[in-house]
């Protein structure tokens, strides 16, 4: 069973389900397919406005598709079991800044269905793994950019998800924090966690991932093994063009 | 409770806890919700105290009395004036003529009893401050006339003589609240409706920074998230009212020098406050659903609360408004809330009298929640 199976999904902002419009360009995602095998680290690349974040929001149940299916370990969305098996670290730092790290973890851990004791045990471990143990009781609004990214990741990992969705997890962080995050992700993948990594950093994708999907204008234009591509950036520009994407 | 029930209960408690932590750590919001109404109660009770005493209890007239005649009748008149409860005798300030006394606000009237008063050759002279309320002038003139008649006609108490011919049948005051009866519930209600400001801003902040979207990626439904937002603010509303009531009962009487009674049926405060808090929270939810930006929400919430307060008899007592404004007041939920509290504090009304106001407030909160449910965009 694949960790993630996306079949022929179509989505447009502002259009009600069941309605269609003739122009494909009006859709954020059109007839989109994607499969992520269990245990894989899979890169999702694409220019700005390609539909990557929309895809992430669909997978995590924030948006409903107009047609097609999204299945997580066989559970077709929307599904509460499917939601329990995913961890999501969004691109904006989505944390409560006037709470401490522990309070954030407690909150999101409870939302994930963890018991109090589990939350305490898991929080200690996660904070240790992300290098934030010493800052557990400090308010999040005192954190540096790198610390915020690591805590953002820690929240996503707290309930030991089977499928981890990361939307640009290292944007705006220093090399030290980035390196720490890469090590954490590699370790988690080696332990069997499936990871879908959405990123603009080609080096990051090429280093960490074994499979890659290229998204452009709402469709998947390439799906293949990373080791078949010599220079990912060059390949990306060849496939998507060099023009600016200001839409 | 089933395992699923436990899970839902834990989620709800955690949603409430998170909201309360964020709210209570926001010092500006705490000042707005708790200190602002205390300050308003304090200052506005003192400001309208004069209106109350003028309208209800009557204030004492400060009077300068000069008795040139030392005759027994003149001395008797002086004694009667001195002992009257509506009059406070003061000494003429040195070097001040009557005009300067009035100009400096030292007294509102000057009485001169001349030599020749006894034999009727010269009358008692009264000079009033030109700006003194006409009603007071007429009342004082009548009072001095009756005291003079008592002295001239050798009557001990004129009121007793006419008591068989004139009796007052005025009903007890049930409409004009005392300063504390007006301002304590008024500004408690105003503060409760002001909860819309932090409520709507907080909701939009969560939408804008992505935390709300993140919560939706967990197995938690929209109704639970909504309850987790509404309940904390509802609880804050209840605490606001209790605190304002305590301020009104224990602190303000020492400052304004007037008591604040809770009426014959203080337990009616419970259902009234429960429903007023629901109306205030409903207003907050409505603003949160309608506003698209933080600027919109703070403007809508604050302006809405102020307008409801102006129309609803909060800033200006309803009883002194012109008739047109009194009718317009009914569009404000704050009017119905305030009148419900006045029913308890001022009118000792039966619950049946209060009930229609509670129905209106319940309808208002129902409409707000309905609109919010239809218009809210979680993501």
Coordinates of C-alpha atoms in Angstrom, one line a residue:
Chain A
X1 CA 0.0 0.0 0.0
X2 CA 1.3 3.4 -0.9
X3 CA 1.6 6.0 1.9
X4 CA 0.0 8.6 -0.3
X5 CA -2.1 8.0 -3.4
X6 CA -3.5 11.0 -5.3
X7 CA -5.7 10.2 -8.3
X8 CA -6.9 12.7 -10.8
X9 CA -7.7 15.5 -8.4
X10 CA -9.0 18.9 -9.6
X11 CA -9.3 22.0 -7.5
X12 CA -10.0 25.6 -8.1
X13 CA -10.3 28.4 -5.5
X14 CA -13.7 30.0 -5.4
X15 CA -15.5 27.4 -7.5
X16 CA -18.0 25.1 -5.8
X17 CA -17.7 21.3 -6.1
X18 CA -19.5 19.9 -9.1
X19 CA -19.1 23.0 -11.1
X20 CA -16.6 23.1 -14.0
X21 CA -15.0 25.8 -16.1
X22 CA -13.5 25.2 -19.5
X23 CA -10.1 26.8 -19.1
X24 CA -7.6 24.5 -17.5
X25 CA -5.5 27.5 -16.5
X26 CA -8.3 28.6 -14.0
X27 CA -7.6 25.5 -11.9
X28 CA -5.0 25.5 -9.1
X29 CA -4.7 21.7 -9.7
X30 CA -6.0 19.9 -12.7
X31 CA -6.1 16.1 -13.2
X32 CA -3.2 15.7 -10.8
X33 CA -1.6 12.4 -10.0
X34 CA 1.0 11.5 -7.3
X35 CA 2.0 8.3 -5.6
X36 CA 4.4 8.2 -2.6
X37 CA 5.5 4.8 -1.6
X38 CA 5.7 3.8 2.1
X39 CA 9.1 4.7 3.6
X40 CA 10.1 7.0 0.7
X41 CA 11.5 10.5 1.0
X42 CA 9.8 12.2 -2.0
X43 CA 10.6 15.8 -3.2
X44 CA 7.8 18.0 -4.6
X45 CA 9.3 20.8 -6.7
X46 CA 7.8 23.5 -8.8
X47 CA 7.8 27.3 -9.6
X48 CA 5.9 29.8 -7.5
X49 CA 2.2 29.4 -8.0
X50 CA 2.5 25.9 -9.4
X51 CA 0.1 24.4 -6.9
X52 CA 2.5 22.8 -4.4
X53 CA 1.0 24.5 -1.3
X54 CA -2.5 23.9 -2.5
X55 CA -1.6 20.3 -2.9
X56 CA -0.3 20.2 0.7
X57 CA -3.5 21.8 2.0
X58 CA -5.6 19.3 0.1
X59 CA -3.6 16.3 1.5
X60 CA -3.9 17.7 5.0
X61 CA -7.7 18.1 4.7
X62 CA -7.8 21.9 4.8
X63 CA -9.3 22.0 1.3
X64 CA -11.7 19.7 -0.4
X65 CA -11.1 18.6 -4.0
X66 CA -13.7 19.1 -6.7
X67 CA -13.0 15.7 -8.2
X68 CA -10.6 12.8 -7.7
X69 CA -9.3 11.1 -4.6
X70 CA -6.6 11.5 -1.9
X71 CA -5.9 8.4 0.0
X72 CA -3.4 8.2 2.9
X73 CA -2.5 4.6 3.8
X74 CA -5.7 3.5 2.0
X75 CA -8.0 5.9 3.9
X76 CA -9.7 8.2 1.5
X77 CA -9.9 11.9 2.7
X78 CA -11.7 13.3 4.5
X79 CA -10.9 10.7 7.2
X80 CA -10.0 11.1 10.8
X81 CA -7.6 8.1 10.8
X82 CA -5.8 9.5 7.8
X83 CA -5.4 12.8 9.7
X84 CA -3.9 10.9 12.7
X85 CA -1.3 9.4 10.5
X86 CA 0.0 12.6 9.0
X87 CA 2.3 15.3 10.5
X88 CA 2.4 18.6 8.8
X89 CA 5.0 21.4 9.1
X90 CA 3.6 24.3 7.1
X91 CA 5.6 27.0 5.4
X92 CA 4.5 29.8 7.7
X93 CA 5.6 29.3 11.3
X94 CA 2.2 28.2 12.6
X95 CA 2.8 28.3 16.4
X96 CA 1.3 30.2 19.2
X97 CA 3.9 32.8 19.9
X98 CA 2.7 33.8 23.4
X99 CA 2.8 30.2 24.6
X100 CA 6.0 28.3 25.5
X101 CA 7.3 25.5 23.4
X102 CA 5.9 23.0 25.9
X103 CA 2.5 24.6 25.8
X104 CA 2.5 24.5 22.0
X105 CA 3.4 20.8 22.1
X106 CA 0.8 20.1 24.7
X107 CA -1.8 21.8 22.7
X108 CA -1.1 20.2 19.4
X109 CA -0.4 16.8 21.0
X110 CA -3.9 16.9 22.6
X111 CA -5.4 17.8 19.2
X112 CA -3.6 14.7 17.8
X113 CA -5.2 12.5 20.4
X114 CA -2.2 11.9 22.6
X115 CA -2.7 11.4 26.4
X116 CA -1.0 13.7 28.8
X117 CA 1.7 11.3 29.8
X118 CA 2.5 10.5 26.2
X119 CA 2.7 14.2 25.4
X120 CA 5.2 14.8 28.2
X121 CA 7.4 11.8 27.3
X122 CA 7.3 12.6 23.6
X123 CA 7.9 16.3 24.1
X124 CA 11.0 15.7 26.0
X125 CA 12.4 13.4 23.3
X126 CA 11.4 15.6 20.4
X127 CA 12.8 18.7 22.0
X128 CA 16.0 16.8 22.6
X129 CA 16.1 15.7 19.0
X130 CA 15.5 19.2 17.6
X131 CA 18.0 20.8 20.0
X132 CA 15.4 22.8 21.9
X133 CA 15.4 21.2 25.4
X134 CA 16.9 24.3 27.1
X135 CA 14.2 26.5 25.6
X136 CA 11.2 24.4 26.4
X137 CA 9.7 26.8 28.9
X138 CA 10.5 30.0 27.0
X139 CA 7.8 31.9 25.0
X140 CA 8.0 31.2 21.3
X141 CA 8.1 34.9 20.5
X142 CA 11.7 34.9 22.0
X143 CA 12.9 32.3 19.5
X144 CA 15.3 32.8 16.6
X145 CA 14.3 31.9 13.1
X146 CA 16.1 28.6 13.2
X147 CA 14.6 27.7 16.5
X148 CA 11.1 28.5 15.2
X149 CA 11.6 26.2 12.2
X150 CA 12.8 23.4 14.5
X151 CA 9.9 23.8 16.8
X152 CA 7.6 23.9 13.8
X153 CA 9.0 20.5 12.8
X154 CA 8.9 19.2 16.4
X155 CA 5.1 19.9 16.6
X156 CA 4.7 17.9 13.3
X157 CA 6.7 15.0 14.7
X158 CA 5.2 14.9 18.2
X159 CA 2.5 12.2 17.5
X160 CA 4.9 10.0 15.5
X161 CA 3.2 10.3 12.2
X162 CA 3.7 7.7 9.5
X163 CA 3.6 10.4 6.8
X164 CA 5.4 13.7 7.3
X165 CA 4.5 16.6 5.0
X166 CA 7.0 19.5 5.0
X167 CA 6.4 22.7 3.2
X168 CA 9.8 24.5 2.8
X169 CA 11.1 23.4 6.2
X170 CA 14.4 25.2 6.0
X171 CA 13.5 28.6 4.5
X172 CA 15.1 31.5 6.3
X173 CA 17.3 29.4 8.6
X174 CA 21.1 29.4 9.1
X175 CA 23.3 26.5 7.8
X176 CA 23.6 25.1 11.3
X177 CA 19.9 24.8 11.8
X178 CA 19.4 23.6 8.3
X179 CA 22.0 20.9 8.8
X180 CA 20.3 19.8 12.0
X181 CA 17.0 19.5 10.2
X182 CA 18.5 17.5 7.4
X183 CA 20.0 15.1 9.9
X184 CA 16.7 14.7 11.7
X185 CA 14.9 14.0 8.5
X186 CA 17.4 11.5 7.3
X187 CA 17.3 9.7 10.6
X188 CA 13.5 9.6 10.6
X189 CA 13.4 8.3 7.0
X190 CA 15.9 5.7 7.9
X191 CA 13.6 4.6 10.7
X192 CA 10.8 4.1 8.2
X193 CA 8.9 7.5 8.2
X194 CA 7.5 8.5 4.8
X195 CA 8.4 12.1 4.0
X196 CA 7.0 14.4 1.3
X197 CA 9.3 17.4 1.0
X198 CA 8.2 20.6 -0.7
X199 CA 11.1 22.8 -1.3
X200 CA 12.7 25.4 -3.6
X201 CA 16.2 24.4 -2.5
X202 CA 17.4 22.1 -5.2
X203 CA 20.4 20.9 -3.2
X204 CA 18.2 19.9 -0.3
X205 CA 15.9 17.9 -2.5
X206 CA 18.7 16.2 -4.3
X207 CA 20.5 15.4 -1.1
X208 CA 17.6 14.0 0.9
X209 CA 15.1 12.5 -1.5
X210 CA 15.0 9.4 -3.7
X211 CA 12.0 10.4 -5.8
X212 CA 10.9 13.7 -7.3
X213 CA 7.7 15.1 -8.7
X214 CA 7.8 18.3 -10.7
X215 CA 4.6 20.4 -10.6
X216 CA 3.8 23.3 -12.9
X217 CA 0.6 25.1 -13.7
X218 CA -1.4 22.7 -11.6
X219 CA -0.2 19.4 -13.2
X220 CA 2.5 16.9 -12.5
X221 CA 5.0 17.3 -15.4
X222 CA 7.6 14.9 -14.2
X223 CA 7.7 11.9 -11.9
X224 CA 10.9 9.9 -11.5
X225 CA 14.0 8.8 -9.5
X226 CA 16.3 11.4 -8.2
X227 CA 19.4 9.4 -9.1
X228 CA 18.4 9.7 -12.8
X229 CA 19.0 13.5 -12.7
X230 CA 22.5 14.9 -12.7
X231 CA 21.8 18.6 -12.1
X232 CA 18.4 19.1 -10.6
X233 CA 18.3 22.9 -11.0
X234 CA 19.2 22.6 -14.7
X235 CA 16.6 19.9 -15.1
X236 CA 14.0 22.0 -13.3
X237 CA 14.6 25.1 -15.5
X238 CA 14.5 23.0 -18.7
X239 CA 11.2 21.6 -17.7
X240 CA 9.5 24.7 -16.3
X241 CA 11.3 27.5 -18.3
X242 CA 13.2 30.5 -17.2
X243 CA 10.4 33.1 -17.3
X244 CA 9.4 34.8 -14.1
X245 CA 6.2 33.5 -12.4
X246 CA 4.5 36.5 -11.0
X247 CA 1.0 35.1 -10.9
Chain B
X1 CA -17.6 8.5 29.3
X2 CA -16.6 6.6 26.2
X3 CA -13.1 6.8 24.8
X4 CA -14.3 9.1 22.0
X5 CA -16.1 11.2 24.6
X6 CA -13.0 11.5 26.7
X7 CA -11.0 12.5 23.6
X8 CA -13.5 15.2 22.7
X9 CA -13.6 16.5 26.3
X10 CA -9.8 16.7 26.4
X11 CA -9.6 18.5 23.1
X12 CA -12.3 21.0 24.2
X13 CA -10.5 21.6 27.5
X14 CA -7.2 22.1 25.8
X15 CA -8.8 24.5 23.2
X16 CA -10.3 26.5 26.0
X17 CA -7.0 26.5 28.0
X18 CA -5.0 27.6 25.0
X19 CA -7.4 30.5 24.4
X20 CA -7.4 31.6 28.0
X21 CA -3.6 31.5 28.2
X22 CA -3.2 33.7 25.1
X23 CA -5.9 36.1 26.4
X24 CA -4.6 36.4 29.9
X25 CA -1.0 37.0 28.7
X26 CA -2.2 40.0 26.6
X27 CA -1.9 42.9 29.1
X28 CA -3.5 45.4 26.9
X29 CA -6.6 43.3 26.5
X30 CA -6.8 42.7 30.2
X31 CA -6.6 46.4 30.8
X32 CA -9.3 47.0 28.2
X33 CA -11.7 44.4 29.6
X34 CA -11.2 45.0 33.3
X35 CA -9.7 48.3 34.1
X36 CA -11.6 50.4 31.5
X37 CA -15.0 49.6 32.9
X38 CA -13.8 50.3 36.5
X39 CA -12.5 53.7 35.4
X40 CA -15.7 54.4 33.5
X41 CA -17.8 53.4 36.6
X42 CA -15.6 55.6 38.8
X43 CA -15.5 58.8 36.7
X44 CA -19.0 58.7 35.3
X45 CA -20.7 57.9 38.6
X46 CA -19.0 61.0 40.0
X47 CA -20.0 63.0 36.9
X48 CA -23.7 62.2 37.0
X49 CA -23.9 62.4 40.8
X50 CA -24.9 66.1 40.4
X51 CA -27.7 65.2 37.9
X52 CA -29.0 62.6 40.3
X53 CA -29.0 64.9 43.4
X54 CA -30.6 67.7 41.3
X55 CA -33.3 65.4 40.0
X56 CA -34.0 63.1 43.0
X57 CA -32.7 64.0 46.4
X58 CA -32.2 67.7 45.8
X59 CA -29.0 69.5 46.6
X60 CA -28.6 72.1 49.3
X61 CA -28.6 75.8 48.3
X62 CA -25.6 77.7 49.7
X63 CA -26.9 80.9 51.1
X64 CA -25.4 84.0 52.7
X65 CA -27.7 85.4 55.4
X66 CA -27.4 88.9 56.8
X67 CA -29.6 90.0 59.6
X68 CA -29.5 93.7 60.2
X69 CA -32.5 93.6 62.5
X70 CA -31.9 92.0 65.8
X71 CA -35.6 91.8 66.6
X72 CA -37.2 88.5 67.9
X73 CA -39.1 87.9 64.6
X74 CA -35.9 88.5 62.6
X75 CA -34.0 86.1 64.8
X76 CA -36.7 83.5 64.6
X77 CA -36.7 83.8 60.8
X78 CA -32.9 83.4 60.8
X79 CA -33.2 80.3 63.0
X80 CA -35.8 78.7 60.7
X81 CA -33.6 79.3 57.6
X82 CA -30.5 78.0 59.4
X83 CA -32.3 74.8 60.5
X84 CA -33.8 74.0 57.1
X85 CA -32.4 70.9 55.4
X86 CA -32.3 72.4 51.9
X87 CA -30.2 75.4 53.0
X88 CA -26.5 75.6 53.9
X89 CA -25.6 78.9 55.5
X90 CA -22.2 80.3 54.7
X91 CA -20.4 83.4 55.8
X92 CA -19.9 86.2 53.3
X93 CA -16.3 85.9 52.0
X94 CA -14.4 89.0 53.0
X95 CA -14.4 91.8 50.5
X96 CA -16.9 90.2 48.2
X97 CA -20.2 91.9 47.1
X98 CA -23.1 89.8 46.0
X99 CA -22.2 89.7 42.3
X100 CA -18.7 88.5 43.1
X101 CA -20.0 85.9 45.4
X102 CA -22.1 84.5 42.6
X103 CA -19.4 84.9 40.0
X104 CA -17.0 82.8 42.2
X105 CA -19.6 80.2 43.0
X106 CA -19.4 80.8 46.7
X107 CA -23.2 80.8 47.2
X108 CA -26.4 80.6 45.1
X109 CA -28.4 83.2 47.1
X110 CA -28.1 86.1 49.5
X111 CA -30.8 87.0 52.0
X112 CA -30.9 90.3 53.8
X113 CA -33.2 90.9 56.7
X114 CA -33.4 94.7 57.2
X115 CA -34.3 96.8 60.2
X116 CA -38.0 97.4 59.9
X117 CA -38.8 93.8 59.0
X118 CA -40.8 93.4 62.2
X119 CA -43.2 96.2 61.6
X120 CA -43.5 95.5 57.9
X121 CA -41.9 98.7 56.7
X122 CA -39.1 96.9 54.9
X123 CA -39.3 93.5 53.3
X124 CA -36.7 90.6 53.4
X125 CA -34.6 90.9 50.3
X126 CA -33.5 87.8 48.3
X127 CA -31.0 87.9 45.5
X128 CA -30.3 84.7 43.5
X129 CA -27.4 83.7 41.3
X130 CA -28.6 84.7 37.9
X131 CA -27.6 81.3 36.5
X132 CA -29.4 79.3 39.1
X133 CA -31.8 76.7 37.8
X134 CA -35.3 78.3 37.5
X135 CA -36.9 75.4 39.2
X136 CA -34.6 75.9 42.2
X137 CA -35.3 79.6 42.3
X138 CA -39.1 79.0 42.4
X139 CA -38.7 76.3 45.1
X140 CA -36.4 78.5 47.3
X141 CA -38.7 81.5 46.9
X142 CA -41.7 79.3 48.0
X143 CA -39.7 77.9 50.9
X144 CA -38.6 81.4 52.1
X145 CA -42.2 82.7 51.6
X146 CA -43.6 79.9 53.8
X147 CA -40.9 80.4 56.5
X148 CA -41.7 84.2 56.5
X149 CA -45.4 83.5 56.7
X150 CA -44.7 81.2 59.7
X151 CA -42.8 84.0 61.4
X152 CA -45.2 86.8 60.5
X153 CA -48.4 84.8 61.3
X154 CA -46.9 83.3 64.4
X155 CA -47.4 79.7 63.1
X156 CA -45.0 76.9 64.2
X157 CA -45.3 74.7 61.2
X158 CA -47.3 75.8 58.1
X159 CA -47.0 72.4 56.5
X160 CA -48.8 70.8 59.5
X161 CA -51.6 73.4 59.1
X162 CA -52.3 72.6 55.5
X163 CA -51.7 68.9 55.7
X164 CA -55.4 68.2 55.8
X165 CA -55.9 70.2 52.6
X166 CA -52.8 69.0 50.6
X167 CA -51.2 65.6 50.6
X168 CA -48.5 64.2 48.2
X169 CA -49.3 61.0 46.4
X170 CA -46.1 60.6 44.3
X171 CA -45.1 57.0 43.7
X172 CA -41.6 55.8 44.7
X173 CA -39.0 56.5 42.1
X174 CA -38.8 53.5 39.7
X175 CA -37.3 55.2 36.7
X176 CA -34.5 57.5 37.6
X177 CA -31.5 55.4 38.6
X178 CA -28.9 56.6 41.1
X179 CA -25.4 57.1 39.8
X180 CA -24.3 53.6 40.8
X181 CA -27.5 52.0 39.6
X182 CA -26.9 53.6 36.2
X183 CA -23.2 53.2 35.8
X184 CA -22.3 49.9 37.4
X185 CA -24.5 47.7 35.1
X186 CA -24.0 50.2 32.2
X187 CA -20.3 49.9 32.1
X188 CA -20.2 46.3 32.9
X189 CA -22.4 45.7 29.9
X190 CA -20.2 48.0 27.8
X191 CA -17.1 46.1 28.8
X192 CA -18.8 42.7 28.1
X193 CA -19.6 43.8 24.5
X194 CA -16.1 45.1 24.1
X195 CA -15.0 41.5 24.2
X196 CA -15.7 41.5 20.5
X197 CA -12.4 43.4 20.0
X198 CA -10.0 40.8 21.3
X199 CA -12.2 38.0 20.2
X200 CA -12.3 39.0 16.5
X201 CA -8.7 40.1 16.4
X202 CA -7.5 36.9 18.0
X203 CA -9.5 34.8 15.5
X204 CA -8.1 36.7 12.5
X205 CA -4.6 36.5 13.9
X206 CA -4.9 32.8 14.0
X207 CA -6.2 32.7 10.5
X208 CA -3.5 34.9 9.2
X209 CA -0.5 33.2 10.9
X210 CA -1.7 29.8 9.9
X211 CA -2.2 28.3 13.4
X212 CA -6.0 27.9 12.7
X213 CA -5.3 26.0 9.5
X214 CA -2.8 23.9 11.3
X215 CA -5.4 22.9 13.9
X216 CA -7.6 21.7 11.1
X217 CA -4.9 19.2 10.0
X218 CA -5.6 17.3 13.2
X219 CA -8.7 15.1 13.8
X220 CA -10.8 17.9 15.3
X221 CA -14.0 19.3 13.9
X222 CA -15.0 22.9 13.3
X223 CA -17.7 22.8 16.0
X224 CA -15.2 21.9 18.6
X225 CA -12.9 24.7 17.5
X226 CA -15.8 27.1 17.6
X227 CA -16.7 26.1 21.1
X228 CA -13.1 26.3 22.1
X229 CA -13.1 30.0 21.0
X230 CA -16.5 31.0 22.4
X231 CA -16.4 29.4 25.8
X232 CA -13.3 31.2 27.1
X233 CA -14.7 34.6 26.1
X234 CA -18.0 33.8 27.6
X235 CA -16.3 32.9 30.9
X236 CA -14.4 36.2 30.8
X237 CA -17.7 38.0 30.3
X238 CA -19.1 36.4 33.4
X239 CA -16.0 37.3 35.4
X240 CA -16.2 40.9 34.2
X241 CA -19.7 41.3 35.4
X242 CA -19.0 39.8 38.8
X243 CA -15.9 42.0 39.3
X244 CA -17.9 45.1 38.3
X245 CA -20.6 44.2 40.7
X246 CA -18.1 43.8 43.5
X247 CA -16.7 47.2 42.7
X248 CA -20.2 48.7 42.7
X249 CA -21.2 47.1 45.9
X250 CA -18.1 47.5 48.0
X251 CA -15.9 50.2 46.6
X252 CA -18.0 52.8 44.8
X253 CA -20.3 53.6 47.7
X254 CA -17.3 54.8 49.7
X255 CA -16.3 57.1 46.9
X256 CA -19.6 58.6 45.8
X257 CA -21.2 58.5 49.2
X258 CA -24.3 56.6 48.0
X259 CA -25.2 53.0 48.7
X260 CA -25.7 50.5 45.9
X261 CA -28.4 48.0 46.7
X262 CA -29.0 44.8 44.7
X263 CA -32.8 45.0 45.0
X264 CA -35.2 42.6 46.5
X265 CA -34.4 39.7 44.1
X266 CA -30.6 39.7 43.5
X267 CA -30.7 36.0 42.4
X268 CA -32.3 37.2 39.1
X269 CA -28.8 38.5 38.3
X270 CA -27.8 34.9 37.5
X271 CA -30.1 34.3 34.5
X272 CA -29.8 37.9 33.3
X273 CA -26.0 37.8 33.4
X274 CA -25.9 34.4 31.7
X275 CA -28.0 35.8 28.8
X276 CA -26.3 39.1 28.6
X277 CA -22.9 37.3 28.4
X278 CA -24.3 35.2 25.6
X279 CA -25.4 38.3 23.7
X280 CA -22.0 39.9 24.1
X281 CA -20.2 36.8 23.0
X282 CA -22.6 36.5 20.1
X283 CA -21.7 40.0 19.0
X284 CA -18.0 39.0 19.2
X285 CA -18.5 35.9 17.1
X286 CA -20.5 37.9 14.6
X287 CA -17.7 40.5 14.2
X288 CA -15.1 37.7 13.9
X289 CA -17.1 36.1 11.1
X290 CA -17.7 39.3 9.2
X291 CA -14.4 41.0 9.4
X292 CA -11.7 40.1 6.9
X293 CA -8.7 42.0 8.5
X294 CA -7.6 42.9 12.0
X295 CA -8.2 46.6 11.2
X296 CA -11.8 45.8 10.1
X297 CA -12.5 43.7 13.2
X298 CA -11.2 46.3 15.7
X299 CA -13.1 49.1 13.9
X300 CA -16.3 47.1 13.6
X301 CA -16.2 45.8 17.2
X302 CA -15.2 49.1 18.9
X303 CA -17.5 51.3 16.8
X304 CA -20.4 48.8 17.1
X305 CA -20.0 48.7 20.9
X306 CA -19.8 52.5 21.2
X307 CA -22.8 53.0 19.0
X308 CA -24.8 50.4 20.9
X309 CA -23.8 52.2 24.1
X310 CA -24.7 55.6 22.9
X311 CA -28.1 54.5 21.7
X312 CA -28.8 52.1 24.5
X313 CA -28.8 54.3 27.5
X314 CA -25.3 53.4 28.6
X315 CA -23.5 56.8 28.1
X316 CA -26.6 58.9 28.6
X317 CA -29.2 57.6 31.0
X318 CA -32.2 56.4 29.0
X319 CA -34.6 58.3 31.3
X320 CA -33.2 61.7 30.3
X321 CA -33.3 61.0 26.6
X322 CA -35.9 62.7 24.4
X323 CA -38.8 60.5 23.3
X324 CA -37.4 59.8 19.8
X325 CA -34.1 58.6 21.2
X326 CA -35.9 56.5 23.8
X327 CA -37.6 54.6 21.0
X328 CA -34.4 54.3 19.0
X329 CA -32.7 52.9 22.0
X330 CA -34.6 49.7 21.5
X331 CA -32.4 48.7 18.5
X332 CA -29.5 48.4 20.9
X333 CA -29.0 45.1 22.7
X334 CA -27.3 47.1 25.4
X335 CA -30.6 48.9 26.1
X336 CA -32.4 45.6 26.8
X337 CA -29.5 44.4 29.0
X338 CA -29.4 47.6 31.0
X339 CA -33.1 47.7 31.5
X340 CA -33.0 44.1 32.7
X341 CA -30.5 45.1 35.3
X342 CA -32.5 48.2 36.3
X343 CA -35.5 45.9 36.7
X344 CA -33.5 44.2 39.4
X345 CA -31.7 47.1 41.1
X346 CA -34.2 49.9 40.7
X347 CA -37.7 48.5 40.1
X348 CA -37.6 45.3 42.1
X349 CA -39.5 43.8 39.2
X350 CA -41.0 40.3 39.0
X351 CA -39.2 37.8 36.7
X352 CA -42.1 38.1 34.3
X353 CA -41.2 41.7 33.7
X354 CA -37.6 40.9 33.1
X355 CA -38.3 37.9 30.8
X356 CA -39.2 39.8 27.6
X357 CA -35.9 41.6 27.7
X358 CA -34.1 38.3 28.1
X359 CA -36.0 36.9 25.1
X360 CA -34.9 39.9 23.0
X361 CA -31.3 39.3 24.1
X362 CA -31.5 35.6 23.3
X363 CA -32.9 36.3 19.9
X364 CA -30.0 38.8 19.3
X365 CA -27.4 36.2 20.3
X366 CA -29.1 33.6 18.2
X367 CA -29.1 35.8 15.1
X368 CA -25.4 36.7 15.7
X369 CA -24.4 33.0 16.0
X370 CA -26.5 32.1 12.9
X371 CA -24.9 34.8 10.8
X372 CA -21.4 33.7 12.0
X373 CA -22.2 30.1 11.2
X374 CA -23.1 31.0 7.6
X375 CA -20.4 33.6 7.0
X376 CA -17.4 32.3 8.8
X377 CA -14.4 31.2 6.7
X378 CA -12.2 29.0 8.8
X379 CA -9.4 28.8 6.2

